[in-house]
Structure formats: C-alpha cells, structure tokens
C-alpha cells in the first residue's frame, strides 16, 4: 500500500500542513510505477484578489478529456474558496503526456477568452514536467492577472473512485482543511517513522477490549425469528410470553419506546409558548409533558399546526383522518414528505404496506425480513416483523417433524394455513392501529397460499412479494446447518445429524410444490449473498417506499467485514465544553489520533481494500491524518449535527440565554431542531446514503465522525429505537467494531485511552 504521489508548485508554497512530503521517493516527484489504481489529479489556481469581469478559470489541452485544444470544450474549474479554483480528473498512472493550458472564460457571454501566456504545460505521471510556474493572463486592457498553480496527484483504486463519485454526488463539498483532497491516500509508514513507534499501543488489541453495553449490536447471536412480533392472537398476557423456552423476546426497552401517536383530533390547549405541534413519535411521558407548554418544536415530518385567531387552541392545517394520522412516520425530510404525499393522494389501502416473503426454507427470508425491518424502523417507518413460524411453534409446538410440512398431509396444510391467516390478521389489525409496514415472514411458497393472503389484504393494505432465491448449493448447505444450530425447531434435538436429515426432508417437501412468484407486485432477490454477480428482479413496483426498499436490497449482501466507528480525538472545543465548531484537536486528541492509527494499522493489517471515512470537519480529518495506506474519503453527511445559532456555545450558555430552546431540546431531543440547524431526525435522514454505502461495501470501513452522527449510525446496527438515539453513549477515544456476518451483526469495543 502507500501509493500516494504528489507534486506541488513551489511558487505557491503549497506545503502540506505538517510539512511532510508524502511522495514515494521523498523527493516530491510522482512516480508512475505503481500497481493498479488510477491517478486522481487535482489542479488548483490561487489568486490573491477576486476576479473582475466574471471570468472563470478553465483548463484545455491535448486530449479529448480536456477539450482537444478547443476552448469551447475547456473544462471549467470549481471555486474552492474565495480565491482558489480547483479541477480534478482521473487518469491512468501511465497516461500519455498531457499538454494543457489554463484559460479564463467569461461566465455569461461569448466574449473572448484569455489563454495563459507562454508555452503549454505538460503533465506526466500526474506531475508537472517542469516546476509549476505562475499562470499569467493578459486581458484586453493589457492588465495582467497572475495566478499561483498547484498540481496534486493521489493514487486511488477504481473501487474507491466509484465510492467517492457516489459520495461526491450526494454529499461532497470542498475540503475545509487546506490541502486535503476529498479522496486521498497517505504513503506507507517509513521504518522507524512516527507512526510505527509512537503512542505505545500494545501489540495485543484484545488488551483494549471493554464490555459493550447490554443493548449492543448482537443480532448474530440471536435467531432473528425469535425477535419478531409476539403472536397477539395466540397469547392473552401478551408480552410475558417466551417462545418455546428457547427464545428471547425483544428487549422491553423497545416496547417502552414504541411509537405512540397522539390523537391529533383532540386539539389541546397550551400556555402560550408553543410555536408548533406535530404528529410524530412520542413516549407517553413526553406526550403529557408536551401539553404543559414551554415547548419550542421545530420537528419535521408532520403537518404543521396553525393557531386559531380566537383562542390559544391549535388545530391541524392538514385535514387528515384517523387512519392517516396513525400511519405518519416519525421522520424528517424525504421520508416525511413522501408520507404526506402518499396520504394526500394515494388510495387508503396504500397507506399500509405488507412485504410478504416467499422462498424455500433456508433461503434467508427471516434474515432479510429482520434486516429490512431494522432499516425501515431506523428511517422512521413504523415497521413490524411477523414470523409465521413463531405462531406455528406456539400453536402446534416446536418439535413438528418433516411430515407436518408435506403437501399431501391435509391436517398439516390446514394447520399451517391457519397460523398464517392468524399472523396476517394480527398484522392487519396492527396496521389499523397505526402500523405502516408489516413484514410477513413465511415460505408462502405456492400460489394457493399467496392467493389466500391477497384476499386477506384486499382493501386493507398494499402487498409486495419479496422472494429470496439461492442457486448456490454450498450456501444452501451452510444455511441449513445454521438453521439446525439456531432454530427453536431443533433446540430439543440432541442429535445434529438427525436434525439435519429432518430439515432436509422438510425442504424436499416444500420443493415438490414450490411455485416461484409470477403474480402481483414482486421483488426477487436472486443469488444476492456475496454482493456481486446476483440480481434483483422487480415487477410492478412503484412509489416512494417500495423504491427505497428495492434500493436497500440491491445494496445489501452477507460478505463478512468489520465496520469501525469512532469519534474524533478530543477537540479543543470538547475541552471548553463548546458544541459544534470546527476546532483542532486537544493534546489528548493528538495522542488518540496516533493510537488510532496504530490500532487501525494492526487491526486492518491484511485488509488491502479498507477505507477511512471522515466528516469534512477538521477534528475528524486530523484524527485520520496519521493513518496510512488506506484511502480516506470525506463525507459531508458525516459532519456533526448542525447546532445552528447555538454553534460554539456551551450547554450552560444555551440554558442561560435561550432557556426555551434548552428546555425544548431536553423534552424531545430526537425531534428538536436547533434554530437554523438540525434535529436528530434530520441527521438520520442525511445519513441514509452512508448506511446504504456501508451495507454495499465489501471491505472494512473506519468511520471517524462525531457524537450525534455516530449515535444515529450505531442505532441502525444495534437496532435501537429512534427515541433512544440522542441518548446513546458514544464515548471519546473508543472504537466500536461492528462485525457484519452471515448471521447478523456483532459488536466489540476497544477503549484506547480514557
Ligand atoms: N438472500 C439470501 N440468500 C441465501 N442465503 C441468505 C440470504 N440472506 C441471508 N442468507 C443466509 O441464510 C441463513 C438462513 O436464513 P433464514 O433467514 O433463517 O432462512 P429462511 O427464513 O429462508 O428459512 C442466514 O443465516 C444467512 O446466512
Ligand atoms: O446531541 P448532543 O448530546 O448535544 O451531542 C451532540 C454534540 O456532541 C459534540 C460534543 O459536545 O460533538 P463532537 O465533539 O463529537 O463533534 C457537539 O459538537 C455536538 O453538538
């Protein structure tokens, strides 16, 4: 690793902040002899005073990429700061010599453009042939404009380029730290260099392991079906039930945190301070409190309330019926906008969506259902996973043999249809109490069963079949073995081989009568385990939520890899107790960045394709700076929650100077939006592309970000409810390792220093 190459113009004094030369030969010359990868070339022009006459710097030159010397096809540079202009492009390391010149083009007219004086420049192997020289432009009135020119080239793999392009489209903004390109790779450590020696990190990483909290991400250890909805139609004292003694219900915190939607048809009196009030996600406690006044709520994702002129009573300005208000997601931004649009325009049954899994046993249905549930909940959609197996075990016991599942066993067929119908009815009842998306998890493997479900859904909810198909016998064999280990069906079978044989017989019974989905709206996931080579087929899919679901599924796979989450090293603002800002690191933060680099170097020693993601704020970029050998990518979406007018204040100052804001945030930290800033719900919305990209990545990723952002990311992996997110503990100087695997996610924590 360590293939970074850079060359900077001398006249510009374009030294790296740390004064280091990270070119491979240490002489400041880019080398063209590297294996694979592409050169990410960044041309910059700096002028000390702003341009007159609206002239925009451009580049044109000898190859089609830069216009083949045709000024009309010259590439425009982008403004990076008041005086700095930048243009990046990608070329192969052994690219042909590139002759080019800068030119100034008027922004709005066809008036003449001004080509720089002197001979053309030459770029070879990402470096300028001669030392960079000033770019001089002689204007019509003989005025001469002078620019400093810098060139920088970094090697990146095609994979990282693709990632950075996606990120660029969605989130990039120019770097806020000078001389940090949006994508960069530091060179490999020099023997005896600072990175190798410093900070005294023990070789044994296990030495730093600390216990994860009880609510940690550990779905890998729990069979996903056990975590599904408790069959309410089969249980009276609903939530105390334990499935077959071998299961664990969802943690009670989830029940406590469940979305309870206030009845917005009852307008409530307030005592004056209310700006707006909205439908959303509340705990019963918060609801009571919110009615007492002193509540500034900039929450989004909800119809606004308007104050009646005659009294201090608030009413909705959207005339939504009972059913509508109940299915409004507790979300911000796009999710909320789509929900409002669907509810205003769509048929009533479309407000509830049932995703009906289809597939042979051991094809990943329950796994996929659980993952989709987690994703939709995190986005703010009220989603529940109904597993028919759980109903079957409760009604008929957990130890049914393969014969129970035979198509020529009428009692078995009847019993299975009955529990499927019960689960479906429970799901629809829940939807009418406010549930938005029900994930209905069973084999549903023939047309007859699916017809039954379609009839049950008629006029009540929209349905989409989600079929999981796997043609890889090795993966099926692995899945079957996992099933015997995990499923409560075999918990009391002491003989593994006997269990295996029984499950294979069960599978054969299903195979005899299996009919792939051809009806209705459907999504087929075919061989999607590894993340490459598989395909998704869709039929008759439209609408916001189904579209999002398809996009999510396209990007998920099961390749095991770690995701390391860490906050930046302690910042100077952290020391002063100031929120937000863009401060550099404190002394402790400086130490952490070295320890982190050491840790990453060891933990990801053999992971050549790993990448480091930071925010665009300097405390994360600086924390990443000593990490070498991996591409670093800056995401604006990873920036800390925007504290708006409170940015730079201490919590004490906010409490003193803006008591209403302080109180409001305390009451509903999830939905509270800082004036001219963001709420946690806003942060979740902007993190969605990050989650998708983390799901899509097949190599390890180190995410160096901030407290609020990491709370939101962590909640996704640990499946924590929205209401908990603003209160999740994400300590400084600690790495949370999320291991993505074939059975789910697993968490490990390393505390590198206090
Ligand atoms: N799309 C998929 N295709 C094949 N196997 C998968 C898929 N998704 C997950 N798996 C694997 O299948 C295993 C068994 O999955 P499970 O969800 O219990 O199967 P099912 O519900 O279809 O009986 C999971 O532990 C996971 O490793
Ligand atoms: O939502 P709360 O609990 O205020 O936490 C977010 C705050 O954490 C801080 C530190 O106080 O983040 P960080 O230092 O990780 O960037 C603030 O910048 C940010 O406003």
Coordinates of C-alpha atoms and ligand atoms in Angstrom, one line a residue, residues 567-568 571 574 578-580 619 640-641 643 651 665 669 674 680 705-708 711 726 732, ligand 2:
X567 CA -15.4 9.8 17.3
X568 CA -12.6 12.1 16.5
X571 CA -11.1 18.6 20.3
X574 CA -14.7 19.5 23.7
X578 CA -18.4 24.2 23.3
X579 CA -20.7 22.4 20.9
X580 CA -20.2 22.3 17.1
X619 CA -11.2 17.3 14.0
X640 CA -21.7 16.7 13.3
X641 CA -25.3 17.7 14.0
X643 CA -26.3 23.4 16.2
X651 CA -24.8 23.9 27.1
X665 CA -34.4 20.0 23.4
X669 CA -34.1 15.7 21.8
X674 CA -31.8 23.9 16.6
X680 CA -31.5 14.2 15.2
X705 CA -17.1 11.1 12.9
X706 CA -19.0 12.8 15.7
X707 CA -21.2 12.1 18.7
X708 CA -24.6 12.7 17.2
X711 CA -25.3 7.7 17.7
X726 CA -30.0 11.0 21.2
X732 CA -14.5 9.6 23.1
Ligands
LIG2 O1 -26.9 15.9 20.8 P1 -25.9 16.2 21.9 O2 -26.0 15.3 23.1 O3 -25.9 17.6 22.3 O4 -24.5 15.8 21.3 C1 -24.0 16.4 20.1 C2 -22.8 17.3 20.4 O5 -21.7 16.5 20.6 C3 -20.5 17.3 20.3 C4 -19.6 17.4 21.5 O6 -20.3 18.1 22.6 O7 -20.0 16.5 19.3 P2 -18.4 16.2 18.8 O8 -17.5 16.8 19.7 O9 -18.3 14.7 18.7 O10 -18.3 16.7 17.4 C5 -21.0 18.6 19.8 O11 -20.3 19.2 18.8 C6 -22.4 18.3 19.4 O12 -23.3 19.4 19.3

